[in-house]
Coordinates of C-alpha atoms in Angstrom, one line a residue:
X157 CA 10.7 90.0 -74.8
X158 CA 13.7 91.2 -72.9
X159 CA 12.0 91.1 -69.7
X160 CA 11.6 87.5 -70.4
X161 CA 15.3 86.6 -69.8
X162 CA 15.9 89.1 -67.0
X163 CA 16.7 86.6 -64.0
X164 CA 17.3 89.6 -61.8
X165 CA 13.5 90.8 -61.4
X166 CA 11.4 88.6 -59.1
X167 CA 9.3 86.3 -60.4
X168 CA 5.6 87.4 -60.9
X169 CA 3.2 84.7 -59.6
X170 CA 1.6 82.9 -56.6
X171 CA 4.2 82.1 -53.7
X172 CA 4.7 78.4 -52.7
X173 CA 2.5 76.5 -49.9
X174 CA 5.3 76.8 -47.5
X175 CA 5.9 80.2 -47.7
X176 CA 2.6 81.2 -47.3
X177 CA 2.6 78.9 -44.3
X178 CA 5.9 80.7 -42.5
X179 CA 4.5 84.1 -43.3
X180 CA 1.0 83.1 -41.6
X181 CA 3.1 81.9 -38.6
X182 CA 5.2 84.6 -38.5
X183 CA 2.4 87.1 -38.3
X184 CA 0.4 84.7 -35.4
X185 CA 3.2 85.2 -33.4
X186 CA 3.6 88.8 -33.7
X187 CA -0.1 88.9 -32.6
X188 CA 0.7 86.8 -29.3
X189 CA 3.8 89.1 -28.8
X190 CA 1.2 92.2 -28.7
X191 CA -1.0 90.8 -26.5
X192 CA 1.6 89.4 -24.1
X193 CA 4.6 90.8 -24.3
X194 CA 6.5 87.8 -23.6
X195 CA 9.2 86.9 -26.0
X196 CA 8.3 84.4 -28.3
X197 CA 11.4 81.8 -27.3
X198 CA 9.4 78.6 -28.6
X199 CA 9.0 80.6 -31.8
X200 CA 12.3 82.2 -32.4
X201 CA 13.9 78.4 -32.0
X202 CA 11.3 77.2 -34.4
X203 CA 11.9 79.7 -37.0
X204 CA 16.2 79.1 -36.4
X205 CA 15.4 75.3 -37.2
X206 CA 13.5 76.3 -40.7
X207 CA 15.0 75.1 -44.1
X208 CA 16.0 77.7 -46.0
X209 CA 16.7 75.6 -48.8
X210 CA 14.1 75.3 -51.9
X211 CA 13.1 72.1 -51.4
X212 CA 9.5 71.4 -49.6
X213 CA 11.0 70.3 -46.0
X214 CA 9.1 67.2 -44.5
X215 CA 7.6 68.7 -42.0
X216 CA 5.5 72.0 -41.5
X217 CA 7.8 74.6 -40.4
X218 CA 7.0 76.5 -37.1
X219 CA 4.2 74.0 -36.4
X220 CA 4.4 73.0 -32.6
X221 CA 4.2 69.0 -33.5
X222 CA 3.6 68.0 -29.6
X223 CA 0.3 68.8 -30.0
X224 CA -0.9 66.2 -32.9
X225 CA 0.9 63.0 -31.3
X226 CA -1.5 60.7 -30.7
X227 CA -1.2 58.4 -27.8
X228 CA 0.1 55.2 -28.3
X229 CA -1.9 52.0 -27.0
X230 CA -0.7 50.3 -24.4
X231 CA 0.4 47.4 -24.4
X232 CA -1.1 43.4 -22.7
X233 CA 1.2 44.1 -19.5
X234 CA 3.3 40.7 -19.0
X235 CA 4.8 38.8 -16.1
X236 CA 7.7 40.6 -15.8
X237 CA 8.2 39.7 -12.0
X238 CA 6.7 37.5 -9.1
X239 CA 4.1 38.8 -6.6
X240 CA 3.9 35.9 -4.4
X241 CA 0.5 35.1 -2.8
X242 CA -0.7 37.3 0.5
X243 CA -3.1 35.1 1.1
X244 CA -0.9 32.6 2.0
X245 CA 1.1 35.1 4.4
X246 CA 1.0 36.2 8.0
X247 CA 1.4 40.0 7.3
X248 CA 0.6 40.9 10.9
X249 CA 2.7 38.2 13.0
X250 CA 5.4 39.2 9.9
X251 CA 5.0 42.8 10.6
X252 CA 5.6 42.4 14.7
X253 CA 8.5 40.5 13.7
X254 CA 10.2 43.4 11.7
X255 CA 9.1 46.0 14.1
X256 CA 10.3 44.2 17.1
X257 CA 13.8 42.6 15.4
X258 CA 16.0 45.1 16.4
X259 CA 19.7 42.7 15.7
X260 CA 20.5 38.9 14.9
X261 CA 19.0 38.1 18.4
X262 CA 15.1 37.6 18.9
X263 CA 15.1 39.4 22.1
X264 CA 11.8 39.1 21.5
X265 CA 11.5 35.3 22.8
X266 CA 10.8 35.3 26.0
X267 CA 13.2 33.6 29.0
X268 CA 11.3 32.8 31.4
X269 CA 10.1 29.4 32.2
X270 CA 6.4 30.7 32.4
X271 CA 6.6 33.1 29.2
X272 CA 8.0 29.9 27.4
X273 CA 5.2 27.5 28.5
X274 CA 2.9 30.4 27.7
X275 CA 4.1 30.6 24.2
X276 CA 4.2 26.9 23.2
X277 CA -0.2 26.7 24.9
X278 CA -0.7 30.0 22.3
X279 CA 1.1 28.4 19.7
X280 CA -0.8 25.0 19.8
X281 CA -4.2 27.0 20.9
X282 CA -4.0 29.6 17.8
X283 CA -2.3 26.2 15.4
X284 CA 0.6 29.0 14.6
X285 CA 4.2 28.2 15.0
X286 CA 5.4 31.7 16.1
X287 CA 9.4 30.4 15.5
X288 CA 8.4 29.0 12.3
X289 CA 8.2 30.8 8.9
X290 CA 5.8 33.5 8.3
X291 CA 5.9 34.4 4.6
X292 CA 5.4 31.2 2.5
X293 CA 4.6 31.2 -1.3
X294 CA 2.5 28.1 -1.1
X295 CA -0.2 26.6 1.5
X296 CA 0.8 24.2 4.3
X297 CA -1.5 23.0 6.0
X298 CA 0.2 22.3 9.9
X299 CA 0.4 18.3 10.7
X300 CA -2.3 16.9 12.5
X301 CA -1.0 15.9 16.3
X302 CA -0.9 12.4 16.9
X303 CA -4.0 10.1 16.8
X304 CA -6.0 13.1 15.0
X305 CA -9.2 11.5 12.8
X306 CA -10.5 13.6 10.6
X307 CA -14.0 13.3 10.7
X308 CA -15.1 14.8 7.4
X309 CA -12.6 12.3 5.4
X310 CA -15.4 10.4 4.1
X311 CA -16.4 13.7 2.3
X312 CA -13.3 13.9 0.1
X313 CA -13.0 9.6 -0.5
X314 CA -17.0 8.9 -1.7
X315 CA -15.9 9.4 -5.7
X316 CA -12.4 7.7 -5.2
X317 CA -11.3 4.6 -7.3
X318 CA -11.9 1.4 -5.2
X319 CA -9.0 -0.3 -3.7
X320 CA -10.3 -3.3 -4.7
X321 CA -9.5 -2.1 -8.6
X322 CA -6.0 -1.0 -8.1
X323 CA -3.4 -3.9 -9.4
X324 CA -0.5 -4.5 -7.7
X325 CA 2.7 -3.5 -8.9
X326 CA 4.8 -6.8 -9.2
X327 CA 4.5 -9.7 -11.3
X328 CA 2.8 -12.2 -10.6
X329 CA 3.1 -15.9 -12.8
X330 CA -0.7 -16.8 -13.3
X331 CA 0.7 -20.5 -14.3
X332 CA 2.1 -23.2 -12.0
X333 CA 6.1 -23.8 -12.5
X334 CA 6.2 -27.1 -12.0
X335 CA 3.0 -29.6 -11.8
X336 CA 3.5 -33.2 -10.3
X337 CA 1.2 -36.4 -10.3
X338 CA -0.3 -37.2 -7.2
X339 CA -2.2 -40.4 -8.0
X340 CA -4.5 -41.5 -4.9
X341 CA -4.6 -38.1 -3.3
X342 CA -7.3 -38.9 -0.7
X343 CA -10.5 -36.3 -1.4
X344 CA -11.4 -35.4 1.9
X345 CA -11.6 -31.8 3.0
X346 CA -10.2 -33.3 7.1
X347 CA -7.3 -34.6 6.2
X348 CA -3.7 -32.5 5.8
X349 CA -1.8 -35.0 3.6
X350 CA 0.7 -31.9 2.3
X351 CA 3.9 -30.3 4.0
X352 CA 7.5 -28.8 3.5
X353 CA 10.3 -28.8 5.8
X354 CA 13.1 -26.3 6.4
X355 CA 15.6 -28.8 4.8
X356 CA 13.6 -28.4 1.5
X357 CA 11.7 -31.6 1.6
X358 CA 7.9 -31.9 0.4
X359 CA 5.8 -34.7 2.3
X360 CA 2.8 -35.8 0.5
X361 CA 0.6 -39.2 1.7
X362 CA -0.7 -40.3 -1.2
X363 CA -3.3 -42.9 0.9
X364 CA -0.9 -45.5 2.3
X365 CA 2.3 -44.7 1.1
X366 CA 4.1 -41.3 2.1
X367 CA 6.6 -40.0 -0.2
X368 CA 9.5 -37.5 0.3
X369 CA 10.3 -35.2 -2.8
X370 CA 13.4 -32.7 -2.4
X371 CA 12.7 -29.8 -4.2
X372 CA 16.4 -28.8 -4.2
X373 CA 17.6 -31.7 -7.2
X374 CA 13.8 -33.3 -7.8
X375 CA 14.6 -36.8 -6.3
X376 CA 11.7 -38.6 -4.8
X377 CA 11.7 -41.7 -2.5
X378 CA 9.2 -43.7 -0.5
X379 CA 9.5 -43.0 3.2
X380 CA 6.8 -45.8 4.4
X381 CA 3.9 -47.9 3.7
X382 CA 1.0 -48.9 5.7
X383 CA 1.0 -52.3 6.5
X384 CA -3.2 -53.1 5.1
X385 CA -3.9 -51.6 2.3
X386 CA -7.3 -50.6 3.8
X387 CA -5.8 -48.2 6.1
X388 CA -4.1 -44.5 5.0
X389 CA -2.4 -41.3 5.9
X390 CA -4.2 -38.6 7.6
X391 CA -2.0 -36.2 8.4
X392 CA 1.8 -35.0 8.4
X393 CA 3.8 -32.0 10.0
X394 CA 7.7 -31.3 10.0
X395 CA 9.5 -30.6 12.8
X396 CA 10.8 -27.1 12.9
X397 CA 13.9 -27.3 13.6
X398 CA 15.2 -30.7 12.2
X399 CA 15.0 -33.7 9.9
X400 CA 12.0 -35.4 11.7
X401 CA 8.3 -35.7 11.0
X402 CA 5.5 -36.5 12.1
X403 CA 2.7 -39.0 10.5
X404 CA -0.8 -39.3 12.1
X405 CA -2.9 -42.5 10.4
X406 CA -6.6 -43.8 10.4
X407 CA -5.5 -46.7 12.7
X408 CA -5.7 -43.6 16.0
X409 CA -1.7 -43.7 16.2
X410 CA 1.3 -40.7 15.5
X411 CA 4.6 -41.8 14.0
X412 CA 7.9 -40.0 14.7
X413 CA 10.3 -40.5 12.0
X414 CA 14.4 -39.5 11.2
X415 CA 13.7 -39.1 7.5
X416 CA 17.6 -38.7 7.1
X417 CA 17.4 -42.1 8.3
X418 CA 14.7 -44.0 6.8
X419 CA 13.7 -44.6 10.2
X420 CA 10.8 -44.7 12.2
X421 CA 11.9 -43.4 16.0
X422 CA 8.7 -44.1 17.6
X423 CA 5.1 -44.6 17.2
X424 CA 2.5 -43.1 20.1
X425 CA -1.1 -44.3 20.9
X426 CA -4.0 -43.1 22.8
X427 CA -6.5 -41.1 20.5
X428 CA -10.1 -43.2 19.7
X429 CA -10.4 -42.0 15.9
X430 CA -7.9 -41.1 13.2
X431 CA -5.7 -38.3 13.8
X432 CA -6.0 -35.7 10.6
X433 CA -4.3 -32.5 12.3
X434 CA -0.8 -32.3 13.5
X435 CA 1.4 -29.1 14.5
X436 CA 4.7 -28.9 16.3
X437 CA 6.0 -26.6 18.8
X438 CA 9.6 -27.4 19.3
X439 CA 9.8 -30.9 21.1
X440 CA 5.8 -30.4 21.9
X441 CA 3.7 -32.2 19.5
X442 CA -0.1 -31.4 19.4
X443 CA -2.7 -34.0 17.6
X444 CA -6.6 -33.5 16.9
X445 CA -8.5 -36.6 16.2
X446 CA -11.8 -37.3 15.4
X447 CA -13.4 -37.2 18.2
X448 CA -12.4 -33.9 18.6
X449 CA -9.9 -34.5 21.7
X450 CA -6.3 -32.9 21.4
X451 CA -3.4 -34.7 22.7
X452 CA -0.6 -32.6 23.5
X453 CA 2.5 -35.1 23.2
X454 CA 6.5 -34.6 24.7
X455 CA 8.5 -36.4 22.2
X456 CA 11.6 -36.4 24.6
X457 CA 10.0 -38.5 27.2
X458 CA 9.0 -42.0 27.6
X459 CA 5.3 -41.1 28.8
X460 CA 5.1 -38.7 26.2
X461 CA 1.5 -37.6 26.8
X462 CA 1.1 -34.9 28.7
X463 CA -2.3 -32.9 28.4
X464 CA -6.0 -34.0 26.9
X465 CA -7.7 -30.5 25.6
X466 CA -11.7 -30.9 25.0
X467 CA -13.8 -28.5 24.0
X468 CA -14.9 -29.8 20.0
X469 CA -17.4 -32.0 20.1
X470 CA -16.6 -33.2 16.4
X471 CA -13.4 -33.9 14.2
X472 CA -10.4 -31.3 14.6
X473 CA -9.5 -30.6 11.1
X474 CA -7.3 -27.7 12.1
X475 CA -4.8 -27.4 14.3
X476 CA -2.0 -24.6 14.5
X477 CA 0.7 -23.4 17.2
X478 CA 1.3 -20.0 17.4
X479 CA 4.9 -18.5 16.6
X480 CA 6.0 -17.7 19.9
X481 CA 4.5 -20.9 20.8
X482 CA 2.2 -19.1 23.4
X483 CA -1.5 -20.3 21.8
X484 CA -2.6 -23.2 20.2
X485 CA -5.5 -22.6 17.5
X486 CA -8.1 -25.4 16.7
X487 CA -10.7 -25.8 14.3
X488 CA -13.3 -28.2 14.2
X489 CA -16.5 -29.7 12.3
X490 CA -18.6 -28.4 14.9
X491 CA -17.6 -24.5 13.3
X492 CA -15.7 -24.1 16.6
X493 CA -12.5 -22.3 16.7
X494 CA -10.7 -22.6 19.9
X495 CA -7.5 -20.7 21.1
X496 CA -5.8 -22.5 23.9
X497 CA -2.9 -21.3 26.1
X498 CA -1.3 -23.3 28.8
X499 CA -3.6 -26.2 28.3
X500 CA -6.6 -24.5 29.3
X501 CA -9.3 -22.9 26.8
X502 CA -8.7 -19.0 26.4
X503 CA -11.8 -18.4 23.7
X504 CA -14.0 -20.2 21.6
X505 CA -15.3 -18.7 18.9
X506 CA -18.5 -19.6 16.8
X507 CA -18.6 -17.1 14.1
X508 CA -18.4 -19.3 11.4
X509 CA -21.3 -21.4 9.9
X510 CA -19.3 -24.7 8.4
X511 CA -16.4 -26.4 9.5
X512 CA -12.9 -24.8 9.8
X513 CA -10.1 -26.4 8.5
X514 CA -8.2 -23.2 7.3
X515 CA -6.2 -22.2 10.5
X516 CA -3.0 -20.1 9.8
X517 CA -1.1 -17.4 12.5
X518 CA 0.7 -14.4 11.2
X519 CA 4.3 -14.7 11.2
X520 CA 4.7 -10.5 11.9
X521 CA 1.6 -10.4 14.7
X522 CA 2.1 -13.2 16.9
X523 CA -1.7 -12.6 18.4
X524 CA -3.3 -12.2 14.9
X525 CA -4.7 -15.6 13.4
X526 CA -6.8 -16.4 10.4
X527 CA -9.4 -18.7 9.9
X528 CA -11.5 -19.7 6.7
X529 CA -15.4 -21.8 6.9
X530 CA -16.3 -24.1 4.6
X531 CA -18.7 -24.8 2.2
X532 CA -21.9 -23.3 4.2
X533 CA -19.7 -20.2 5.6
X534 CA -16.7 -18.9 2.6
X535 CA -15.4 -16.6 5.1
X536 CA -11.6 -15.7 6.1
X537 CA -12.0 -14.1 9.6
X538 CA -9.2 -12.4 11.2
X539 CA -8.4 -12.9 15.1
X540 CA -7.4 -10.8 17.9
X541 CA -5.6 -13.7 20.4
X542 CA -5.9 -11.8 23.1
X543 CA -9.0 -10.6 23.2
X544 CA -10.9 -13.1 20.9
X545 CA -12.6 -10.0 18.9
X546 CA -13.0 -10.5 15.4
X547 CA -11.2 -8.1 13.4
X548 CA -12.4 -8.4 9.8
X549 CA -14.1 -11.0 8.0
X550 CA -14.6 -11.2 3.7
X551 CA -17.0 -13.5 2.1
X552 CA -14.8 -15.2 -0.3
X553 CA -17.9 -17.0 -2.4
X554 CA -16.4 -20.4 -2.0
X555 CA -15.4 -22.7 0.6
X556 CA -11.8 -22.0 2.3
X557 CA -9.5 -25.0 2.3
X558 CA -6.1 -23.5 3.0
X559 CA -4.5 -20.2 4.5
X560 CA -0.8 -18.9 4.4
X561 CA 0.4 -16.0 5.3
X562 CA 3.6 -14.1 3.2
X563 CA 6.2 -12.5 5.1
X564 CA 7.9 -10.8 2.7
X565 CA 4.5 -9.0 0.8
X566 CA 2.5 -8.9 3.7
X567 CA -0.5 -11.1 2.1
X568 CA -2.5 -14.3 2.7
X569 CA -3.5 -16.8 0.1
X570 CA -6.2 -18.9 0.3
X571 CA -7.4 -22.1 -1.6
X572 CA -11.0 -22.7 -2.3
X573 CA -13.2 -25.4 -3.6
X574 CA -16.2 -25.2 -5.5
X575 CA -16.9 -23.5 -8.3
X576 CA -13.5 -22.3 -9.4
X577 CA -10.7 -24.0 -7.5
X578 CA -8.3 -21.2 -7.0
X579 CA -5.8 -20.0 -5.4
X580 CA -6.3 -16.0 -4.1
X581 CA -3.7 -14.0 -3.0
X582 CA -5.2 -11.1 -0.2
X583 CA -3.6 -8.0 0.5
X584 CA -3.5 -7.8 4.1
X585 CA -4.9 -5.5 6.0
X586 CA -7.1 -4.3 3.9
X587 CA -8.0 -7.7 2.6
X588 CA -8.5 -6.6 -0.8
X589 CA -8.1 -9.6 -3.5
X590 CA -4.8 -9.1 -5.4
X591 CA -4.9 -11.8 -8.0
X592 CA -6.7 -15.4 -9.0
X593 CA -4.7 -18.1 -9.8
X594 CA -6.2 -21.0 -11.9
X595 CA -5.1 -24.2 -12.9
X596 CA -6.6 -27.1 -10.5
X597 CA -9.8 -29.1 -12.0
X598 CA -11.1 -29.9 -8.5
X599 CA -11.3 -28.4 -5.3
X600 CA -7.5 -27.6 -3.4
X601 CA -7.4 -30.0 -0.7
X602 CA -3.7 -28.9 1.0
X603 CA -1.3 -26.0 0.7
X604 CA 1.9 -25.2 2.0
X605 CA 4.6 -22.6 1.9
X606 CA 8.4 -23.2 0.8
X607 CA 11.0 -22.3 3.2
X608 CA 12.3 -18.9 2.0
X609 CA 8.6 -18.0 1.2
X610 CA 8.6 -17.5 -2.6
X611 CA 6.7 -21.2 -3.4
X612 CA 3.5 -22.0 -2.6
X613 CA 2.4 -25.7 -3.4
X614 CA -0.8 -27.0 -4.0
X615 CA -2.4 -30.4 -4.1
X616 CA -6.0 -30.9 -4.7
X617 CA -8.2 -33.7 -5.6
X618 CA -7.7 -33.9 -9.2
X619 CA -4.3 -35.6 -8.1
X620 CA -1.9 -32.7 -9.4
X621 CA 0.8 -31.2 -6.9
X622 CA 0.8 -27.5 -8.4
X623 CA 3.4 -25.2 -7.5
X624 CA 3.1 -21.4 -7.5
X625 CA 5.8 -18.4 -7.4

């Protein structure tokens, strides 16, 4: 029982796990000392880092840990900086560069005249600008020199929206702003009973009578009367450049009158049927009739006419100077269109398969004209002057009254007659149709175009003067 309570002997029993563990490391390593003869420094530090305490340490002393760490997975490498695209690089024109830049000056570039010319036929022979940069990050295609057509275009464009779908950007009213009565508007696709002066004054014949509306405060006034009542207005044009106009009537005469004035200036004869075209040309004033002769008239002079032009063989319906005043363009019954300069024919062109009234010049292309068939033909077809080629033609599906041309947009509109009676604007050059505008119950006999260009007004035969922003 004594020997119970004796602390000082050792205590009888197994030894603990770690023990055992040290003691069978100890004696490993005094094997590998035997067999080597090395000294055991890995060991030696391992047993100088052992616990001595009683406590079971965390780890297994003397046990070379290194060796059970398992390898970690690596991990989803990441964009950690930017490799920029070889492909897109000239590694080998970069690399002469380098090797050949020996300070700030390229002495590389050669001096000579020759070696210059040289360079720029290898540059444009190999497509390489050698003074340009090498090393891009993107793509660039090189320009194409002037006048280039790629021929394989039509490869890339087959499954592209149609033009003719795309809508155009502005606003565009689809409703008149201001409609006016026109009782007695004469139906007949020959005459041109509609037209607006630089002064802001709208002429409209309304059969005998011809009335002058100012669009700038909406007054109206009755300018004349024909004398019968059987007889009417065919035509009227403004002047230019002033206050006077011009009045052709069924009775074969023209009429100059100072509308400041209330005043008829002077009247001049000599044509065998009505006159229903008139166009001005500073103080030259040209008249169609229906006989198809144009007189070409000089308002300053007592003997005022001063050239007969034939070449229609039916009613001139159309009749237009040029802006530069260098051609004269006709249109006729007989689906003639004739371009005159200096009184002598230049071209006459049959294209069209109905009369042409619609006869209208660009005001940016002063050889480009436009011309639009009736009922039988619905075509606009655009005019080289010079040459008298026809440079684009589009079947409008009704017959062409009226063409004007807008400055400012770089568009024609047209007015048509049967089955719709609108107005259409075109996008020129492509010709592809902007936008319809409806309103008119019958077909749109006249058109014309305000002076700053953002009005277009509109009579047509269900007697109603429309106008159009």
């Amino acid at each position: 029982m004594s020997n119970i309570f004796n602390l000082d002997e050792p205590i009888s029993g197994p030894a603990p796990r770690w023990k055992r563990k040290r003691d069978a490391t100890s004696f490993m390593g005094e094997n590998v000392l035997a067999k080597t003869g090395s000294t055991p420094q890995k060991h030696a530090t391992g047993k100088a880092n052992i616990s001595t305490s009683g406590k079971t340490p965390s780890t297994t002393p003397g046990l070379n840990t290194s060796m059970h760490i398992k390898a970690k997975t690596p991990k989803t490498p990441s964009a950690d900086r930017f490799i920029p695209n070889r492909d897109a690089m000239n590694m080998e024109v970069s690399h002469h560069k380098v090797m050949n830049s020996s300070s700030k000056n390229d002495t590389s570039k050669p001096t000579s005249p020759s070696k210059v010319e040289y360079r720029r036929l290898l540059s444009e022979s190999l497509n390489c600008d050698f003074d340009g940069k090498i090393i891009a990050c993107k793509n660039k295609a090189p320009p194409p020199k002037e006048g280039h057509q790629n021929g394989n275009r039509v490869l890339y464009t087959q499954n592209m929206t149609s033009s003719s779908c795309k809508k155009s950007n502005r606003f565009i009213p689809s409703t008149p702003e201001r409609v006016l009565d026109a009782p007695d508007l004469i139906d007949d696709y020959y005459l041109n009973l509609l037209d607006w002066s630089v002064n802001n004054h709208v002429a409209i014949a309304l059969r005998n009578i011809l009335y002058i509306w100012n669009a700038g405060d909406g007054s109206i006034h009755q300018l004349m009367q024909m004398e019968s009542a059987n007889d009417y207005i065919s035509s009227v044009s403004w002047i230019k450049e002033g206050n006077y106009l011009a009045v052709g009537t069924s009775v074969n005469t023209v009429q100059i009158w100072d509308v400041g004035q209330t005043k008829c200036l002077r009247t001049m004869s000599g044509h065998s049927a009505r006159v229903g075209a008139l166009s001005w040309n500073e103080y030259m004033l040209a008249s169609g009739c229906g006989s198809g002769a144009i007189h070409c008239h000089d308002v300053r002079i007592a003997n005022h006419h001063t050239a007969t032009l034939s070449n229609h063989v039916q009613e001139v319906c159309g009749l237009k100077w040029s802006p530069d005043g260098k051609y004269l363009a006709s249109g006729g019954n007989d689906n003639i269109v004739t371009i005159w300069q200096d009184n002598a024919m230049l071209h006459s062109l049959s294209d069209h398969q109905a009369a042409v009234k619609a006869v209208s010049w660009c005001p940016w292309h002063d050889n480009l004209l436009a011309t639009g068939g009736g009922t039988a033909d619905r075509c606009i077809k655009l005019w080289n002057a010079s040459t008298g080629c026809c440079l684009n033609s589009v079947d409008t599906a009704s017959q062409v009254c009226n063409i004007l041309w807008s400055k400012e947009y770089r568009e024609l509109i047209s007015g048509h007659g049967y089955s719709q009676y609108q107005l259409t604007i075109w996008k020129y050059p492509t010709m592809v149709r902007v936008t319809d505008l409806y309103g008119h119950t019958d077909r749109v006999l006249n058109m014309t175009l305000s002076p700053d260009g953002s009005t277009v007004a509109s009579a047509a035969a269900d007697e109603t003067l429309r106008f159009w922003k």
